[in-house]
GROMACS .gro file of C-alpha atoms in nm:
model
  305
    1MET     CA    1  10.501  11.253   2.842
    2LYS     CA    2  10.413  11.587   2.686
    3PRO     CA    3  10.263  11.574   2.333
    4GLU     CA    4  10.561  11.767   2.192
    5LYS     CA    5  10.807  11.513   2.332
    6GLU     CA    6  10.595  11.226   2.205
    7LYS     CA    7  10.605  11.379   1.860
    8VAL     CA    8  10.981  11.426   1.876
    9LEU     CA    9  11.057  11.073   1.990
   10SER     CA   10  10.809  10.903   1.758
   11ALA     CA   11  10.994  11.071   1.472
   12VAL     CA   12  11.312  10.880   1.556
   13SER     CA   13  11.192  10.553   1.404
   14SER     CA   14  11.035  10.713   1.098
   15ILE     CA   15  11.338  10.904   0.971
   16PRO     CA   16  11.472  10.749   0.648
   17ILE     CA   17  11.838  10.650   0.687
   18ASN     CA   18  12.016  10.477   0.401
   19THR     CA   19  12.378  10.533   0.501
   20VAL     CA   20  12.584  10.508   0.817
   21MET     CA   21  12.918  10.690   0.833
   22GLY     CA   22  13.175  10.582   1.089
   23ILE     CA   23  13.441  10.843   1.163
   24ASP     CA   24  13.757  10.752   1.351
   25TYR     CA   25  13.841  11.114   1.430
   26SER     CA   26  14.182  11.268   1.499
   27GLY     CA   27  14.276  11.608   1.638
   28ALA     CA   28  14.641  11.583   1.530
   29ALA     CA   29  14.797  11.857   1.318
   30LYS     CA   30  14.810  11.614   1.024
   31SER     CA   31  14.486  11.444   1.118
   32GLY     CA   32  14.413  11.325   0.765
   33ARG     CA   33  14.681  11.058   0.795
   34THR     CA   34  14.519  10.867   1.081
   35ALA     CA   35  14.151  10.971   1.071
   36TRP     CA   36  13.938  10.731   0.867
   37ALA     CA   37  13.586  10.730   0.726
   38ALA     CA   38  13.383  10.412   0.674
   39GLU     CA   39  13.066  10.434   0.464
   40LEU     CA   40  12.808  10.162   0.527
   41PHE     CA   41  12.514  10.133   0.289
   42TRP     CA   42  12.189  10.002   0.440
   43LEU     CA   43  12.069   9.676   0.284
   44GLY     CA   44  11.786   9.594   0.522
   45LYS     CA   45  11.417   9.632   0.457
   46GLY     CA   46  11.234   9.885   0.670
   47ASP     CA   47  11.386  10.146   0.894
   48LEU     CA   48  11.714  10.140   1.083
   49THR     CA   49  11.548  10.068   1.418
   50GLU     CA   50  11.397   9.735   1.317
   51LYS     CA   51  11.467   9.453   1.563
   52LEU     CA   52  11.686   9.165   1.452
   53ASP     CA   53  11.599   8.810   1.552
   54HIS     CA   54  11.942   8.686   1.447
   55PRO     CA   55  12.261   8.839   1.301
   56THR     CA   56  12.243   8.890   0.928
   57PRO     CA   57  12.425   9.135   0.699
   58ARG     CA   58  12.234   9.461   0.703
   59PHE     CA   59  12.509   9.680   0.554
   60ARG     CA   60  12.767   9.678   0.280
   61LEU     CA   61  13.095   9.857   0.342
   62VAL     CA   62  13.107  10.066   0.024
   63SER     CA   63  13.393  10.303   0.109
   64LEU     CA   64  13.686  10.294   0.351
   65GLN     CA   65  13.939  10.576   0.321
   66PRO     CA   66  14.161  10.807   0.527
   67LEU     CA   67  13.995  11.145   0.569
   68GLY     CA   68  14.305  11.310   0.426
   69ARG     CA   69  14.248  11.134   0.095
   70LEU     CA   70  13.885  11.245   0.087
   71ALA     CA   71  13.977  11.600   0.187
   72ALA     CA   72  14.268  11.616  -0.063
   73GLY     CA   73  14.508  11.705   0.218
   74ASP     CA   74  14.611  11.592   0.564
   75ASP     CA   75  14.609  11.931   0.738
   76ARG     CA   76  14.367  11.937   1.032
   77LYS     CA   77  14.192  12.256   0.918
   78ARG     CA   78  14.128  12.113   0.572
   79VAL     CA   79  14.008  11.780   0.710
   80ASN     CA   80  13.767  11.945   0.958
   81ALA     CA   81  13.630  12.173   0.686
   82TYR     CA   82  13.574  11.874   0.457
   83LEU     CA   83  13.406  11.671   0.731
   84THR     CA   84  13.177  11.959   0.830
   85ASP     CA   85  13.074  12.026   0.471
   86ARG     CA   86  13.016  11.655   0.404
   87ILE     CA   87  12.788  11.629   0.706
   88ARG     CA   88  12.593  11.936   0.588
   89ILE     CA   89  12.525  11.798   0.240
   90GLN     CA   90  12.495  11.424   0.310
   91LYS     CA   91  12.140  11.289   0.287
   92GLU     CA   92  11.963  11.031   0.504
   93THR     CA   93  12.277  10.954   0.704
   94LEU     CA   94  12.357  10.853   1.060
   95TRP     CA   95  12.708  10.958   1.165
   96GLY     CA   96  12.901  10.781   1.442
   97CYS     CA   97  13.193  11.008   1.533
   98ASP     CA   98  13.465  10.889   1.769
   99PHE     CA   99  13.526  11.195   1.986
  100PRO     CA  100  13.357  11.337   2.299
  101PHE     CA  101  13.064  11.567   2.218
  102GLY     CA  102  13.039  11.730   2.562
  103LEU     CA  103  13.204  11.786   2.900
  104PRO     CA  104  13.110  11.676   3.255
  105ILE     CA  105  12.848  11.878   3.442
  106GLU     CA  106  13.090  11.898   3.736
  107LEU     CA  107  13.310  12.141   3.543
  108ALA     CA  108  13.026  12.396   3.571
  109LEU     CA  109  13.057  12.522   3.215
  110GLY     CA  110  12.680  12.546   3.170
  111SER     CA  111  12.466  12.407   2.891
  112TRP     CA  112  12.602  12.218   2.593
  113ASN     CA  113  12.574  12.532   2.380
  114ALA     CA  114  12.773  12.718   2.645
  115GLN     CA  115  13.039  12.447   2.636
  116LEU     CA  116  13.075  12.485   2.259
  117LYS     CA  117  13.104  12.860   2.301
  118HIS     CA  118  13.372  12.804   2.565
  119THR     CA  119  13.582  12.602   2.318
  120GLN     CA  120  13.542  12.870   2.052
  121GLN     CA  121  13.646  13.149   2.285
  122PHE     CA  122  13.938  12.966   2.446
  123ASP     CA  123  14.265  13.145   2.369
  124GLY     CA  124  14.509  12.857   2.337
  125ASN     CA  125  14.570  12.515   2.190
  126ALA     CA  126  14.419  12.177   2.275
  127LYS     CA  127  14.688  12.091   2.532
  128GLU     CA  128  14.634  12.423   2.711
  129PHE     CA  129  14.259  12.369   2.695
  130GLY     CA  130  14.299  12.032   2.864
  131LEU     CA  131  14.518  12.178   3.138
  132SER     CA  132  14.261  12.452   3.198
  133LEU     CA  133  13.991  12.186   3.243
  134VAL     CA  134  14.210  11.991   3.486
  135GLU     CA  135  14.259  12.309   3.689
  136ARG     CA  136  13.888  12.381   3.678
  137SER     CA  137  13.807  12.025   3.781
  138LEU     CA  138  14.039  12.055   4.080
  139GLN     CA  139  13.869  12.379   4.186
  140GLN     CA  140  13.516  12.248   4.139
  141THR     CA  141  13.551  11.890   4.263
  142GLY     CA  142  13.887  11.847   4.434
  143SER     CA  143  13.981  11.588   4.168
  144LEU     CA  144  14.200  11.631   3.862
  145HIS     CA  145  13.966  11.431   3.639
  146VAL     CA  146  13.593  11.357   3.636
  147ARG     CA  147  13.413  11.118   3.406
  148ARG     CA  148  13.077  11.187   3.250
  149THR     CA  149  12.797  10.951   3.347
  150THR     CA  150  12.801  10.799   2.998
  151ASP     CA  151  13.178  10.738   3.024
  152LYS     CA  152  13.125  10.533   3.339
  153GLU     CA  153  12.832  10.341   3.191
  154THR     CA  154  12.997  10.255   2.858
  155LYS     CA  155  13.349  10.211   3.000
  156THR     CA  156  13.522  10.454   2.765
  157PRO     CA  157  13.904  10.430   2.786
  158PHE     CA  158  13.952  10.786   2.916
  159ASP     CA  159  13.763  11.080   3.060
  160CYS     CA  160  13.693  11.337   2.790
  161TYR     CA  161  13.974  11.579   2.886
  162HIS     CA  162  14.247  11.321   2.949
  163TYR     CA  163  14.570  11.417   2.774
  164ARG     CA  164  14.536  11.115   2.543
  165ILE     CA  165  14.206  11.239   2.402
  166ILE     CA  166  14.195  11.615   2.456
  167TYR     CA  167  14.296  11.696   2.097
  168GLN     CA  168  13.996  11.498   1.973
  169THR     CA  169  13.764  11.666   2.224
  170PHE     CA  170  13.884  12.020   2.161
  171HIS     CA  171  13.894  12.012   1.782
  172GLY     CA  172  13.587  11.792   1.748
  173MET     CA  173  13.377  12.027   1.960
  174ARG     CA  174  13.529  12.354   1.834
  175ASP     CA  175  13.592  12.281   1.467
  176VAL     CA  176  13.311  12.036   1.384
  177LEU     CA  177  13.017  12.051   1.626
  178SER     CA  178  13.031  12.429   1.675
  179ASN     CA  179  13.003  12.474   1.299
  180LEU     CA  180  12.703  12.240   1.279
  181GLN     CA  181  12.501  12.329   1.590
  182ARG     CA  182  12.287  12.585   1.406
  183GLU     CA  183  12.234  12.378   1.091
  184PRO     CA  184  11.858  12.301   1.090
  185ASN     CA  185  11.905  11.992   0.872
  186VAL     CA  186  12.156  11.838   1.115
  187ALA     CA  187  12.064  11.688   1.454
  188ILE     CA  188  12.343  11.635   1.708
  189LEU     CA  189  12.220  11.391   1.972
  190PRO     CA  190  12.133  11.383   2.255
  191PHE     CA  191  12.138  11.763   2.256
  192GLN     CA  192  11.903  11.831   1.965
  193TYR     CA  193  11.631  11.566   1.974
  194ARG     CA  194  11.376  11.834   1.884
  195ARG     CA  195  11.527  11.855   1.536
  196MET     CA  196  11.418  11.497   1.469
  197THR     CA  197  11.075  11.633   1.365
  198ASN     CA  198  11.227  11.845   1.088
  199PRO     CA  199  11.102  11.696   0.757
  200SER     CA  200  11.421  11.814   0.584
  201LEU     CA  201  11.656  11.654   0.837
  202SER     CA  202  11.948  11.504   0.646
  203SER     CA  203  12.219  11.405   0.897
  204ILE     CA  204  12.209  11.271   1.252
  205LEU     CA  205  12.531  11.285   1.454
  206VAL     CA  206  12.600  11.068   1.758
  207GLU     CA  207  12.911  11.012   1.968
  208ALA     CA  208  13.062  10.669   1.912
  209CYS     CA  209  13.337  10.475   2.089
  210PRO     CA  210  13.488  10.168   1.916
  211SER     CA  211  13.643  10.041   2.240
  212SER     CA  212  13.307  10.055   2.418
  213THR     CA  213  13.138   9.876   2.128
  214LEU     CA  214  13.397   9.597   2.148
  215LYS     CA  215  13.340   9.567   2.523
  216ARG     CA  216  12.963   9.548   2.472
  217LEU     CA  217  13.012   9.270   2.217
  218LYS     CA  218  13.254   9.094   2.455
  219LEU     CA  219  13.528   9.114   2.193
  220PRO     CA  220  13.898   9.200   2.246
  221TYR     CA  221  13.936   9.576   2.283
  222ARG     CA  222  14.314   9.568   2.310
  223GLY     CA  223  14.591   9.404   2.116
  224TYR     CA  224  14.485   9.499   1.762
  225LYS     CA  225  14.655   9.839   1.724
  226GLN     CA  226  15.011   9.893   1.602
  227SER     CA  227  15.213  10.211   1.656
  228GLY     CA  228  15.478  10.398   1.461
  229GLY     CA  229  15.330  10.324   1.121
  230GLN     CA  230  15.461   9.967   1.129
  231LEU     CA  231  15.267   9.672   0.993
  232PRO     CA  232  15.057   9.487   1.251
  233THR     CA  233  15.208   9.177   1.405
  234LYS     CA  234  15.074   8.826   1.356
  235SER     CA  235  14.899   8.838   1.694
  236GLN     CA  236  14.745   9.178   1.620
  237ARG     CA  237  14.608   9.050   1.289
  238ALA     CA  238  14.466   8.750   1.472
  239VAL     CA  239  14.274   8.980   1.709
  240ARG     CA  240  14.143   9.178   1.411
  241ARG     CA  241  14.021   8.855   1.248
  242GLU     CA  242  13.831   8.770   1.565
  243ILE     CA  243  13.664   9.112   1.560
  244LEU     CA  244  13.587   9.089   1.188
  245ALA     CA  245  13.429   8.747   1.232
  246VAL     CA  246  13.152   8.913   1.438
  247LEU     CA  247  13.132   9.235   1.235
  248SER     CA  248  13.089   9.034   0.916
  249GLN     CA  249  12.763   8.895   1.054
  250TYR     CA  250  12.619   9.245   1.014
  251VAL     CA  251  12.838   9.412   0.750
  252ASP     CA  252  12.921   9.275   0.406
  253ILE     CA  253  13.295   9.344   0.365
  254SER     CA  254  13.475   9.278   0.037
  255ALA     CA  255  13.803   9.087   0.025
  256HIS     CA  256  13.988   9.405  -0.073
  257ARG     CA  257  13.856   9.607   0.221
  258ARG     CA  258  13.909   9.316   0.457
  259ARG     CA  259  14.279   9.318   0.361
  260CYS     CA  260  14.285   9.691   0.432
  261LEU     CA  261  14.130   9.638   0.776
  262LEU     CA  262  14.385   9.369   0.855
  263SER     CA  263  14.692   9.560   0.732
  264ASP     CA  264  14.625   9.921   0.841
  265PRO     CA  265  14.901   9.988   1.099
  266GLY     CA  266  14.710  10.178   1.365
  267GLY     CA  267  14.380   9.993   1.342
  268ASP     CA  268  14.212  10.325   1.259
  269ALA     CA  269  14.029  10.182   0.958
  270LEU     CA  270  13.877   9.910   1.176
  271ASP     CA  271  13.783  10.170   1.438
  272ALA     CA  272  13.595  10.368   1.171
  273VAL     CA  273  13.384  10.062   1.084
  274LEU     CA  274  13.325   9.995   1.454
  275ALA     CA  275  13.221  10.358   1.508
  276GLY     CA  276  12.959  10.329   1.236
  277PHE     CA  277  12.834   9.987   1.339
  278GLY     CA  278  12.827  10.083   1.707
  279ALA     CA  279  12.632  10.401   1.633
  280TRP     CA  280  12.375  10.210   1.428
  281SER     CA  281  12.330   9.927   1.679
  282ALA     CA  282  12.290  10.174   1.967
  283PHE     CA  283  12.055  10.400   1.771
  284ARG     CA  284  11.814  10.113   1.706
  285ARG     CA  285  11.855   9.968   2.058
  286VAL     CA  286  11.847  10.254   2.310
  287ASN     CA  287  11.543  10.413   2.473
  288HIS     CA  288  11.548  10.758   2.316
  289SER     CA  289  11.277  10.883   2.553
  290GLN     CA  290  11.491  10.809   2.857
  291ILE     CA  291  11.799  10.966   2.700
  292ALA     CA  292  11.614  11.284   2.603
  293ALA     CA  293  11.463  11.318   2.952
  294HIS     CA  294  11.780  11.228   3.142
  295ARG     CA  295  11.918  11.471   3.399
  296ARG     CA  296  12.270  11.465   3.255
  297TYR     CA  297  12.286  11.329   2.899
  298PRO     CA  298  12.140  11.637   2.721
  299ARG     CA  299  12.401  11.853   2.895
  300GLU     CA  300  12.717  11.641   2.881
  301GLY     CA  301  12.657  11.383   2.610
  302TYR     CA  302  12.579  11.017   2.554
  303VAL     CA  303  12.794  10.749   2.391
  304TYR     CA  304  12.594  10.550   2.135
  305CYS     CA  305  12.784  10.223   2.123
   0.00000   0.00000   0.00000
């Protein structure tokens, strides 16, 4: 390994991180209603990459709120502006954000920076953007949809331009990542590992996926979400309790916030905690050298779950 790369990757374990933010992101017009932020404060001794011999609480869930409440409005533009500014000013924080950070190499859109530029220059909405990618995929590969390597490996529910997730992909890449890519104090991984040597680095962003984290932990990844704003059913609450029984081994959750996690209709609050926990557990577990040197990850993304 080249000395420069050694320096970059050795910096990963020495960066001080005191907070993990889990973001269950939404690209809906009124995204503040269903997007949630979970703030986990680090209780452990030493750095975030320390190995654990057995499960023990390493975090305290200190805040759990809809992004609309934090942004003082549910409008997508306001929420994205708040989230971007919060990431800029937050100190010593690892962010696990639940939306795709990049697109498959097979779409032939070039580097990750070129992909972000493509989203900025696209003249249309998220639905039209998704349809344009489907058309491009058909031209380039003969298939309507192609999964990134990381999607296959981590068993994400959808490819990153599926109609169920395209609003998250489009607005996450265009309205959040594009506005942070040139911030020297922010590192968006796996695309900007070189920034890990910056002594003033304040925020690290990684792509998270609550469903993939649940699959890795061999926990139920279905049956805990309710739709239509209705209260969760008895069986859905039972699944959430099963998930929380494992999460509570790592995260200290107050009785008040536990009730919130059990009663939130869509399960978005729980997904925010899972996004943060998954990002942390992956960040301390993965081989950053292999990810940084991978043929595909630095161009299309990596799910830290």
